[in-house]
Amino acid sequence: MMNSAITLAKAFGFVSILALFGCSEGPAEDAGERFDETVQEVENSVEDACEDVKENLNAENEEC
């Protein structure tokens, strides 16, 4: 379940980057950068949560 959430977050981030790739200077670029930062923070949070769950379950591989 966590792997699918991480994959979904990464896919969302990738699509977002592609959608915002055409933005150049100005408010659209600033908004795109803020959005990208937010997506990255969400991806990191999901991965951290996954690793915490695996650690608590004493999994051999704690990376997600």
CSV table of N, CA and C in Angstrom, one decimal:
chain,number,residue,atom,x,y,z
A,1,MET,N,0.8,-1.2,0.0
A,1,MET,CA,0.0,0.0,0.0
A,1,MET,C,0.9,1.3,0.0
A,2,MET,N,1.9,1.3,0.8
A,2,MET,CA,2.8,2.4,0.9
A,2,MET,C,3.5,2.6,-0.5
A,3,ASN,N,3.9,1.5,-1.1
A,3,ASN,CA,4.6,1.6,-2.4
A,3,ASN,C,3.7,2.2,-3.4
A,4,SER,N,2.5,1.9,-3.4
A,4,SER,CA,1.6,2.5,-4.4
A,4,SER,C,1.4,4.0,-4.1
A,5,ALA,N,1.4,4.4,-2.8
A,5,ALA,CA,1.2,5.8,-2.5
A,5,ALA,C,2.5,6.6,-2.9
A,6,ILE,N,3.6,6.0,-2.7
A,6,ILE,CA,4.9,6.6,-3.1
A,6,ILE,C,4.9,6.7,-4.7
A,7,THR,N,4.5,5.7,-5.3
A,7,THR,CA,4.5,5.7,-6.8
A,7,THR,C,3.6,6.7,-7.3
A,8,LEU,N,2.4,6.8,-6.7
A,8,LEU,CA,1.4,7.8,-7.1
A,8,LEU,C,2.0,9.2,-6.9
A,9,ALA,N,2.6,9.5,-5.7
A,9,ALA,CA,3.1,10.8,-5.4
A,9,ALA,C,4.2,11.1,-6.4
A,10,LYS,N,5.1,10.2,-6.8
A,10,LYS,CA,6.2,10.4,-7.7
A,10,LYS,C,5.6,10.7,-9.1
A,11,ALA,N,4.6,9.9,-9.5
A,11,ALA,CA,3.9,10.2,-10.8
A,11,ALA,C,3.3,11.5,-10.9
A,12,PHE,N,2.6,11.9,-9.8
A,12,PHE,CA,2.0,13.2,-9.7
A,12,PHE,C,3.0,14.3,-9.8
A,13,GLY,N,4.1,14.1,-9.1
A,13,GLY,CA,5.2,15.1,-9.2
A,13,GLY,C,5.8,15.2,-10.6
A,14,PHE,N,6.0,14.1,-11.3
A,14,PHE,CA,6.5,14.1,-12.6
A,14,PHE,C,5.6,14.8,-13.6
A,15,VAL,N,4.3,14.5,-13.5
A,15,VAL,CA,3.3,15.1,-14.4
A,15,VAL,C,3.3,16.6,-14.1
A,16,SER,N,3.4,17.0,-12.9
A,16,SER,CA,3.3,18.4,-12.5
A,16,SER,C,4.5,19.1,-13.1
A,17,ILE,N,5.7,18.5,-13.0
A,17,ILE,CA,6.9,19.1,-13.6
A,17,ILE,C,6.7,19.3,-15.1
A,18,LEU,N,6.2,18.3,-15.7
A,18,LEU,CA,6.0,18.4,-17.2
A,18,LEU,C,5.0,19.5,-17.5
A,19,ALA,N,3.9,19.6,-16.7
A,19,ALA,CA,2.9,20.6,-17.0
A,19,ALA,C,3.5,22.0,-16.8
A,20,LEU,N,4.4,22.2,-15.8
A,20,LEU,CA,4.9,23.5,-15.5
A,20,LEU,C,6.2,23.8,-16.3
A,21,PHE,N,6.7,22.8,-17.1
A,21,PHE,CA,8.0,23.0,-17.8
A,21,PHE,C,7.9,24.2,-18.7
A,22,GLY,N,6.8,24.5,-19.3
A,22,GLY,CA,6.7,25.6,-20.2
A,22,GLY,C,6.7,27.0,-19.5
A,23,CYS,N,6.5,27.0,-18.3
A,23,CYS,CA,6.4,28.3,-17.5
A,23,CYS,C,7.8,28.9,-17.5
A,24,SER,N,7.9,30.2,-17.8
A,24,SER,CA,9.1,30.9,-17.7
A,24,SER,C,9.1,31.9,-16.5
A,25,GLU,N,9.4,33.1,-16.7
A,25,GLU,CA,9.4,34.1,-15.6
A,25,GLU,C,8.1,34.5,-15.2
A,26,GLY,N,8.0,35.1,-14.0
A,26,GLY,CA,6.8,35.7,-13.5
A,26,GLY,C,6.1,34.9,-12.4
A,27,PRO,N,4.8,35.3,-12.2
A,27,PRO,CA,4.1,34.6,-11.1
A,27,PRO,C,3.8,33.1,-11.4
A,28,ALA,N,3.6,32.8,-12.6
A,28,ALA,CA,3.4,31.3,-12.9
A,28,ALA,C,4.6,30.5,-12.5
A,29,GLU,N,5.8,31.0,-12.8
A,29,GLU,CA,7.0,30.3,-12.4
A,29,GLU,C,7.1,30.2,-10.9
A,30,ASP,N,6.8,31.2,-10.2
A,30,ASP,CA,6.8,31.2,-8.7
A,30,ASP,C,5.8,30.2,-8.2
A,31,ALA,N,4.6,30.2,-8.7
A,31,ALA,CA,3.6,29.3,-8.3
A,31,ALA,C,4.0,27.8,-8.6
A,32,GLY,N,4.6,27.6,-9.7
A,32,GLY,CA,5.1,26.3,-10.1
A,32,GLY,C,6.2,25.8,-9.2
A,33,GLU,N,7.1,26.7,-8.8
A,33,GLU,CA,8.2,26.3,-7.9
A,33,GLU,C,7.6,26.0,-6.5
A,34,ARG,N,6.7,26.7,-6.0
A,34,ARG,CA,6.0,26.5,-4.7
A,34,ARG,C,5.3,25.1,-4.8
A,35,PHE,N,4.6,24.9,-5.9
A,35,PHE,CA,3.9,23.6,-6.1
A,35,PHE,C,4.9,22.4,-6.1
A,36,ASP,N,6.0,22.6,-6.8
A,36,ASP,CA,7.0,21.5,-6.9
A,36,ASP,C,7.6,21.2,-5.5
A,37,GLU,N,7.8,22.3,-4.7
A,37,GLU,CA,8.4,22.1,-3.3
A,37,GLU,C,7.4,21.4,-2.5
A,38,THR,N,6.1,21.7,-2.6
A,38,THR,CA,5.0,21.0,-1.8
A,38,THR,C,5.0,19.6,-2.2
A,39,VAL,N,5.0,19.3,-3.5
A,39,VAL,CA,5.0,17.9,-4.0
A,39,VAL,C,6.2,17.1,-3.4
A,40,GLN,N,7.3,17.7,-3.4
A,40,GLN,CA,8.5,17.1,-2.9
A,40,GLN,C,8.4,16.8,-1.4
A,41,GLU,N,7.8,17.7,-0.7
A,41,GLU,CA,7.6,17.6,0.8
A,41,GLU,C,6.7,16.4,1.0
A,42,VAL,N,5.6,16.3,0.2
A,42,VAL,CA,4.7,15.2,0.4
A,42,VAL,C,5.4,13.9,0.1
A,43,GLU,N,6.1,13.8,-1.0
A,43,GLU,CA,6.9,12.6,-1.3
A,43,GLU,C,7.8,12.2,-0.2
A,44,ASN,N,8.5,13.1,0.4
A,44,ASN,CA,9.4,12.9,1.5
A,44,ASN,C,8.7,12.4,2.7
A,45,SER,N,7.5,13.0,3.0
A,45,SER,CA,6.7,12.6,4.2
A,45,SER,C,6.2,11.1,4.0
A,46,VAL,N,5.7,10.8,2.8
A,46,VAL,CA,5.2,9.5,2.6
A,46,VAL,C,6.3,8.5,2.7
A,47,GLU,N,7.5,8.8,2.2
A,47,GLU,CA,8.6,7.8,2.2
A,47,GLU,C,9.1,7.7,3.7
A,48,ASP,N,9.1,8.8,4.4
A,48,ASP,CA,9.5,8.7,5.9
A,48,ASP,C,8.5,7.8,6.6
A,49,ALA,N,7.2,8.0,6.4
A,49,ALA,CA,6.2,7.2,7.1
A,49,ALA,C,6.4,5.7,6.7
A,50,CYS,N,6.6,5.4,5.5
A,50,CYS,CA,6.8,4.1,5.1
A,50,CYS,C,8.0,3.5,5.8
A,51,GLU,N,9.1,4.2,5.8
A,51,GLU,CA,10.3,3.7,6.5
A,51,GLU,C,10.1,3.5,8.0
A,52,ASP,N,9.3,4.4,8.6
A,52,ASP,CA,9.0,4.2,10.0
A,52,ASP,C,8.2,2.9,10.3
A,53,VAL,N,7.2,2.7,9.4
A,53,VAL,CA,6.4,1.5,9.5
A,53,VAL,C,7.2,0.2,9.4
A,54,LYS,N,8.1,0.2,8.4
A,54,LYS,CA,8.9,-0.9,8.2
A,54,LYS,C,9.9,-1.1,9.3
A,55,GLU,N,10.4,0.0,9.9
A,55,GLU,CA,11.3,-0.1,11.0
A,55,GLU,C,10.6,-0.7,12.2
A,56,ASN,N,9.4,-0.3,12.5
A,56,ASN,CA,8.6,-0.8,13.6
A,56,ASN,C,8.2,-2.3,13.4
A,57,LEU,N,8.1,-2.7,12.2
A,57,LEU,CA,7.8,-4.1,11.9
A,57,LEU,C,9.1,-5.0,11.8
A,58,ASN,N,10.3,-4.3,12.1
A,58,ASN,CA,11.6,-5.0,12.0
A,58,ASN,C,11.8,-5.7,10.7
A,59,ALA,N,11.4,-5.0,9.6
A,59,ALA,CA,11.7,-5.4,8.3
A,59,ALA,C,13.2,-5.4,8.0
A,60,GLU,N,13.6,-6.4,7.2
A,60,GLU,CA,15.0,-6.4,6.8
A,60,GLU,C,15.4,-5.2,6.0
A,61,ASN,N,14.6,-4.9,5.0
A,61,ASN,CA,14.8,-3.7,4.2
A,61,ASN,C,13.9,-2.6,4.6
A,62,GLU,N,14.5,-1.5,5.2
A,62,GLU,CA,13.6,-0.4,5.7
A,62,GLU,C,13.4,0.7,4.7
A,63,GLU,N,14.1,0.6,3.5
A,63,GLU,CA,13.9,1.6,2.5
A,63,GLU,C,12.6,1.4,1.7
A,64,CYS,N,12.0,2.4,1.3
A,64,CYS,CA,10.8,2.3,0.5
A,64,CYS,C,11.0,2.8,-0.9
